[in-house]
Short mmCIF file of C-alpha atoms in Angstrom, two decimals:
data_model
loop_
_atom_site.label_atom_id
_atom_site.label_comp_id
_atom_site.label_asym_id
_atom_site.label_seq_id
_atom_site.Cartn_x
_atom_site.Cartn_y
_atom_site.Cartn_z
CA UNK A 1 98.74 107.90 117.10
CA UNK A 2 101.63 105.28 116.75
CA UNK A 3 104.32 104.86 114.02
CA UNK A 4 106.09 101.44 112.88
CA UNK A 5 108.18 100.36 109.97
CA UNK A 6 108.19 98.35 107.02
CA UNK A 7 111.66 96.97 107.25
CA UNK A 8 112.51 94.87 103.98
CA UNK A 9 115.22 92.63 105.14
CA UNK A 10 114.76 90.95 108.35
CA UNK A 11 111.78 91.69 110.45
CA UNK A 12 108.55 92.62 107.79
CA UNK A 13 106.81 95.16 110.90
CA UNK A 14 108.91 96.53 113.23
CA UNK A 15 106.90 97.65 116.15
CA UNK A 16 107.69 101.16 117.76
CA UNK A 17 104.92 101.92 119.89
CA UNK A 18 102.17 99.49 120.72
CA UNK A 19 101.10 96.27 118.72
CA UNK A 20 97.91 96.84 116.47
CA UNK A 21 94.72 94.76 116.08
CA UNK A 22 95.44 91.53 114.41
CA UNK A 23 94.08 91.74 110.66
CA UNK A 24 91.34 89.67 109.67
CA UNK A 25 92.34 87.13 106.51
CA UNK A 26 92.28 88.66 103.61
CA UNK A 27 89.49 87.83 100.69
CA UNK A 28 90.22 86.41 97.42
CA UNK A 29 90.94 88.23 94.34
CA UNK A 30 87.42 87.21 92.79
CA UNK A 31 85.90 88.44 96.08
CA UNK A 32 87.46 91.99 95.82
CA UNK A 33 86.70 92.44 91.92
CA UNK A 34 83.35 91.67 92.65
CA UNK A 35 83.19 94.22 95.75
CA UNK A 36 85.16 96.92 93.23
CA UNK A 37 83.00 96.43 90.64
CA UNK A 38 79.60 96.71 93.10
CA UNK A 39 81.55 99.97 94.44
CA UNK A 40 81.91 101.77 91.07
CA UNK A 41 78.68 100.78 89.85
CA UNK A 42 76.67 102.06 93.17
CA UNK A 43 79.21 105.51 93.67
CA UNK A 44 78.11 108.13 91.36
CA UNK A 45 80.84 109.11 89.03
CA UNK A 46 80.82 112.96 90.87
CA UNK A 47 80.32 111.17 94.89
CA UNK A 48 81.81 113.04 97.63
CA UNK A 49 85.14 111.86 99.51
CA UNK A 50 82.56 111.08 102.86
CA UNK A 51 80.16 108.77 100.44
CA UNK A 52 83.12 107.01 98.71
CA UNK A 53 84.61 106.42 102.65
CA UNK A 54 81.08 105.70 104.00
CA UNK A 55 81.31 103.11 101.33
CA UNK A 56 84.62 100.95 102.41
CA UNK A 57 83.69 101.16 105.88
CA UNK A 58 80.71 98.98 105.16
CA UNK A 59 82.36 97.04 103.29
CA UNK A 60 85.94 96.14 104.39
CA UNK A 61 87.54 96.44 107.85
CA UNK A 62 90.00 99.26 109.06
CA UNK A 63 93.23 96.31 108.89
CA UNK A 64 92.70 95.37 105.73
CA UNK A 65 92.90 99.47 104.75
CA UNK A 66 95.94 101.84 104.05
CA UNK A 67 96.07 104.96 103.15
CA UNK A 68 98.67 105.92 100.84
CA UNK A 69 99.99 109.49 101.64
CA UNK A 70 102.94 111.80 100.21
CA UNK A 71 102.73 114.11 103.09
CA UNK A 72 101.93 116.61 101.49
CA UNK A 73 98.85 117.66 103.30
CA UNK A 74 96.79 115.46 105.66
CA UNK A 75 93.62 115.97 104.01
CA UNK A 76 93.20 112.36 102.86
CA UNK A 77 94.25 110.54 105.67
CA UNK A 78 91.66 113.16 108.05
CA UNK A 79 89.13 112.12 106.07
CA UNK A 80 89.66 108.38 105.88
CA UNK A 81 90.15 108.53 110.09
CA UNK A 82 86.75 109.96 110.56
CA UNK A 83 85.45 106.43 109.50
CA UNK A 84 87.92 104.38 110.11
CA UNK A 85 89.73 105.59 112.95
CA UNK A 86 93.41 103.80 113.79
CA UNK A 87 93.80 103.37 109.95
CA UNK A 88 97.64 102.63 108.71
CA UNK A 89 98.73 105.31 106.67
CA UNK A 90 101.85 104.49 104.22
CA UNK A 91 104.65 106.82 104.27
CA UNK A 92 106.78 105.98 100.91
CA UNK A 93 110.55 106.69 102.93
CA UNK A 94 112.41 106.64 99.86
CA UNK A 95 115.31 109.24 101.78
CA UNK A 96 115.25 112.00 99.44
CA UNK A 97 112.70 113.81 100.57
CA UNK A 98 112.18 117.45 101.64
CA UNK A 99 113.04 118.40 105.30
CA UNK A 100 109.22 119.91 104.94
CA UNK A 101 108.12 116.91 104.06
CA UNK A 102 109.56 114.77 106.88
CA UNK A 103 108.33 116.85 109.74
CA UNK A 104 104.45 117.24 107.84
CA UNK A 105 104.53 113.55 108.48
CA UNK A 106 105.81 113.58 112.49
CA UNK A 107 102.83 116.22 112.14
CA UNK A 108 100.50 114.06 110.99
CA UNK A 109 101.35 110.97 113.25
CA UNK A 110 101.38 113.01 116.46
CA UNK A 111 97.89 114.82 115.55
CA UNK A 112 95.29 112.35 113.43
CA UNK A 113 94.14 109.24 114.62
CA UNK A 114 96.29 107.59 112.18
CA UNK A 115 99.00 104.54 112.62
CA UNK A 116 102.03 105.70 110.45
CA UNK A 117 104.18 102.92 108.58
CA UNK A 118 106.97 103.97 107.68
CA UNK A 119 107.62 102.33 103.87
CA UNK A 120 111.47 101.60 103.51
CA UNK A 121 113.40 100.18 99.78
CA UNK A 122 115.28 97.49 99.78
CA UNK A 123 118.65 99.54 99.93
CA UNK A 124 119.52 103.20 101.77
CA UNK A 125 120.83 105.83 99.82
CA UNK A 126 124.38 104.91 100.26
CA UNK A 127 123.84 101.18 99.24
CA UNK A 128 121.79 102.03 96.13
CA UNK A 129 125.04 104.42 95.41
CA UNK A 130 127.28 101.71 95.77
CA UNK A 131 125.61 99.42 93.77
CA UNK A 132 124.16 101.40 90.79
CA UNK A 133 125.78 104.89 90.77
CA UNK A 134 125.58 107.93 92.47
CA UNK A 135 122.57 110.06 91.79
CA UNK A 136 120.65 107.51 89.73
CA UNK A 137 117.61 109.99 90.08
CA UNK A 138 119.38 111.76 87.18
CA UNK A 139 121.01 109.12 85.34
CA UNK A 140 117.50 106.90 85.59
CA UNK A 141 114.75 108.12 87.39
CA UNK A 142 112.41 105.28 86.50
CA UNK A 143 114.69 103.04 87.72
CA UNK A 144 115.21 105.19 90.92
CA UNK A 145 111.10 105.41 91.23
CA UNK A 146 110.75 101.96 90.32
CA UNK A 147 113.31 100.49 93.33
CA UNK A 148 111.90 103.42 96.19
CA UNK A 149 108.59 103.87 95.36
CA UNK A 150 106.81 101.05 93.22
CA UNK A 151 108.62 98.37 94.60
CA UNK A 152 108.32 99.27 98.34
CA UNK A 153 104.70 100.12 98.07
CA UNK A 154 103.96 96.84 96.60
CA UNK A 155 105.22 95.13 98.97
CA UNK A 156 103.64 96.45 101.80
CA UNK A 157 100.45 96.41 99.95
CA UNK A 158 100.09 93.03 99.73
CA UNK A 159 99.04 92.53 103.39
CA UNK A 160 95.41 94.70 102.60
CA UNK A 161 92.68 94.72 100.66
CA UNK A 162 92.05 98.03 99.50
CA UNK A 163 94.73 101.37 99.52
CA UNK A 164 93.40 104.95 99.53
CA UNK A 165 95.00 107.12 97.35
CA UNK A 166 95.14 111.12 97.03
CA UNK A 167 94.96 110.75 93.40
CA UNK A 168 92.83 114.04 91.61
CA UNK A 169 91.27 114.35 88.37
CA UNK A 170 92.95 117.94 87.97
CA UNK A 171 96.32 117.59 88.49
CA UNK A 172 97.32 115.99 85.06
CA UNK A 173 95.96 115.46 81.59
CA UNK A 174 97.08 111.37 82.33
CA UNK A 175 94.24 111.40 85.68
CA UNK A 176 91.45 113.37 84.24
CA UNK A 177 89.96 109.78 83.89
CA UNK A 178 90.54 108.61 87.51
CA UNK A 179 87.87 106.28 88.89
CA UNK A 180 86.49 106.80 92.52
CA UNK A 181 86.64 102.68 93.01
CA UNK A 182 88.69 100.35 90.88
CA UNK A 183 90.42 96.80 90.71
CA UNK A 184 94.17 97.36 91.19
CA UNK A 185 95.67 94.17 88.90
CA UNK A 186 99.22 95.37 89.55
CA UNK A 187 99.05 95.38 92.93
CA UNK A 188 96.07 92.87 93.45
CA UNK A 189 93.60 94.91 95.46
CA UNK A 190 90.98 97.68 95.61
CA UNK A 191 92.35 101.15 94.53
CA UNK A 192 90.09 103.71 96.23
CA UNK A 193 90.57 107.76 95.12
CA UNK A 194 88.47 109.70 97.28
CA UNK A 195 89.43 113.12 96.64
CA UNK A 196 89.70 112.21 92.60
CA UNK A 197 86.59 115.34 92.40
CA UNK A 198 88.31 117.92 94.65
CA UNK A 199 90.76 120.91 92.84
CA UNK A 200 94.01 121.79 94.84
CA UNK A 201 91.57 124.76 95.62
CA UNK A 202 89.56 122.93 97.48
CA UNK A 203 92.04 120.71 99.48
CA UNK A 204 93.42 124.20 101.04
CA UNK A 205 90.66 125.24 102.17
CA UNK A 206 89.74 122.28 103.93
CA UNK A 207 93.07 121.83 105.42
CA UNK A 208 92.76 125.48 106.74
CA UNK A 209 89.01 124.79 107.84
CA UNK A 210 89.91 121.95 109.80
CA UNK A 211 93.64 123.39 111.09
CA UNK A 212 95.38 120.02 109.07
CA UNK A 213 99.26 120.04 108.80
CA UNK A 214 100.29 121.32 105.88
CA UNK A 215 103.22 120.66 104.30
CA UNK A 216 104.50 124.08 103.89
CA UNK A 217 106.28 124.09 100.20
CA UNK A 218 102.94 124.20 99.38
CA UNK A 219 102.60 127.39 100.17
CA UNK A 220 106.09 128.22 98.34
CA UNK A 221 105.57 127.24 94.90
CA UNK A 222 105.27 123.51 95.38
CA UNK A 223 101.50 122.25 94.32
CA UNK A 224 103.25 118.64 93.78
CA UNK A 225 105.60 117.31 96.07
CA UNK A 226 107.66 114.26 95.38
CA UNK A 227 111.48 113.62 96.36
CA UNK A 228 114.15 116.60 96.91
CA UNK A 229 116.35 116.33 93.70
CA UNK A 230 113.47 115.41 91.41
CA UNK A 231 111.09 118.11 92.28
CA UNK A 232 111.19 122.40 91.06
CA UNK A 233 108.72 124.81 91.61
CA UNK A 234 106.11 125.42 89.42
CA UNK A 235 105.21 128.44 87.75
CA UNK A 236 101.25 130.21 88.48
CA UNK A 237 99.04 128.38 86.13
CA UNK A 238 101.02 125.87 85.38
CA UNK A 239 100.28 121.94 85.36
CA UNK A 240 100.72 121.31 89.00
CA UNK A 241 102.88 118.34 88.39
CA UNK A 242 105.58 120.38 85.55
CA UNK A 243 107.32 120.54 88.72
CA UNK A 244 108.13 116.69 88.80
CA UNK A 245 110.75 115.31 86.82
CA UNK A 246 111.56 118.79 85.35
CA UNK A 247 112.96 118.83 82.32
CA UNK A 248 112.53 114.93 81.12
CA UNK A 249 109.96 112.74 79.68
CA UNK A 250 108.85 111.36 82.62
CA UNK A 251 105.46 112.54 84.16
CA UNK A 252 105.24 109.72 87.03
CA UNK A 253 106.71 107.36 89.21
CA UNK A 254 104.81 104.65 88.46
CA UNK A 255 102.70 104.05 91.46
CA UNK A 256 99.22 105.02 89.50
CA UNK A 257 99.97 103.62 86.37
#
């Protein structure tokens, strides 16, 4: 629908296509716990992704919403658009990503009723090279997640009141325990998992049933998808996130913890 950027030195929005609705101010921190806490306690712990979204549109306006999206299917940010059509979907451009990846997203911006921001660190590749080594993704990849993923997101986050995440109970031992609704004191907002119920089974078959782009490593032994160099294949059966950080310690980048 239209795409802009989140440039982090000189202009914060840099518009590409049209200029969106103006926001309405943003509650207070007291005001959102209170709305999170309502929201858990009147979703049941099982609700389905339309209930959950049925839920924030009665209670928060489409500006003060983003949906946080790793392109690696469209199946979050279709559903959110259904209710809250024109919704900004965040697009975490830390430059390593797949090719895949990259064109899932023009995909998704040129087909769902969705305004794409483009998320960008503080430094490009080459800068961050300069400055702190080449291939810090290997040397230190929390460092690496912490300067193009956490701290980007955060700072775009703080102009909403609630994010959308894609976030599923299944994928990992560490989300088995992921809330529908919840008060986001990192980031000071409403963290929102609709899909937290669904398997990977079940967000295939509604991408085919509803002909969403797919990212297509998906399909090639790719059930997670993060950045280029930090991201293998995973074996049938396997923890769908082995693939991620292969071979270290490190299980995520930090966004949802």
């Amino acid at each position: 629908m239209t795409t802009r950027v989140i440039d982090p030195v000189e202009t914060p929005v840099v518009e590409l296509v049209e200029t969106p609705v103006e926001t309405p101010a943003l509650r207070s921190h007291e005001e959102l716990k209170a709305i999170a806490a309502a929201g858990a306690a009147e979703l049941a712990w099982d609700a389905s992704a339309q209930e959950v979204i049925a839920w924030v549109s009665r209670n928060f306006a489409t500006g003060t919403a983003a949906v946080a999206c790793s392109m690696a299917d469209a199946v979050l940010p279709a559903l959110v658009a259904e209710q809250l059509p024109g919704v900004d979907v965040l697009f975490l451009d830390t430059g390593y990503h797949f090719p895949e990846t990259y064109a899932t997203r023009n995909e998704v911006a040129e087909n769902l009723r969705v305004n794409i921001v483009d998320v960008l660190p503080l430094n490009t590749v080459a800068e961050q090279d300069s400055l702190l080594g080449k291939n810090l993704f290997a040397s230190d990849p929390a460092q690496c997640c912490a300067l193009r993923k956490v701290e980007p997101l955060s700072r775009s986050l703080s102009g909403y009141e609630l994010w959308f995440t894609g976030v599923r109970r299944d994928e990992a031992p560490t989300r088995t325990n992921t809330p529908l609704v919840v008060w986001d004191e990192k980031n000071g907002l409403v963290k929102v998992n609709p899909v937290a119920t669904w398997t990977y089974e079940e967000l295939l078959s509604y991408s085919e049933d509803n002909l969403l782009p797919v990212n297509p490593l998906l399909s090639q032994g790719y059930p997670s998808i993060g950045c280029a160099p930090c991201t293998n294949k995973v074996a049938p059966g396997a923890d769908p996130r082995s693939g991620r950080w292969a071979g270290t310690s490190k299980t995520e980048c930090g966004l949802h913890v």
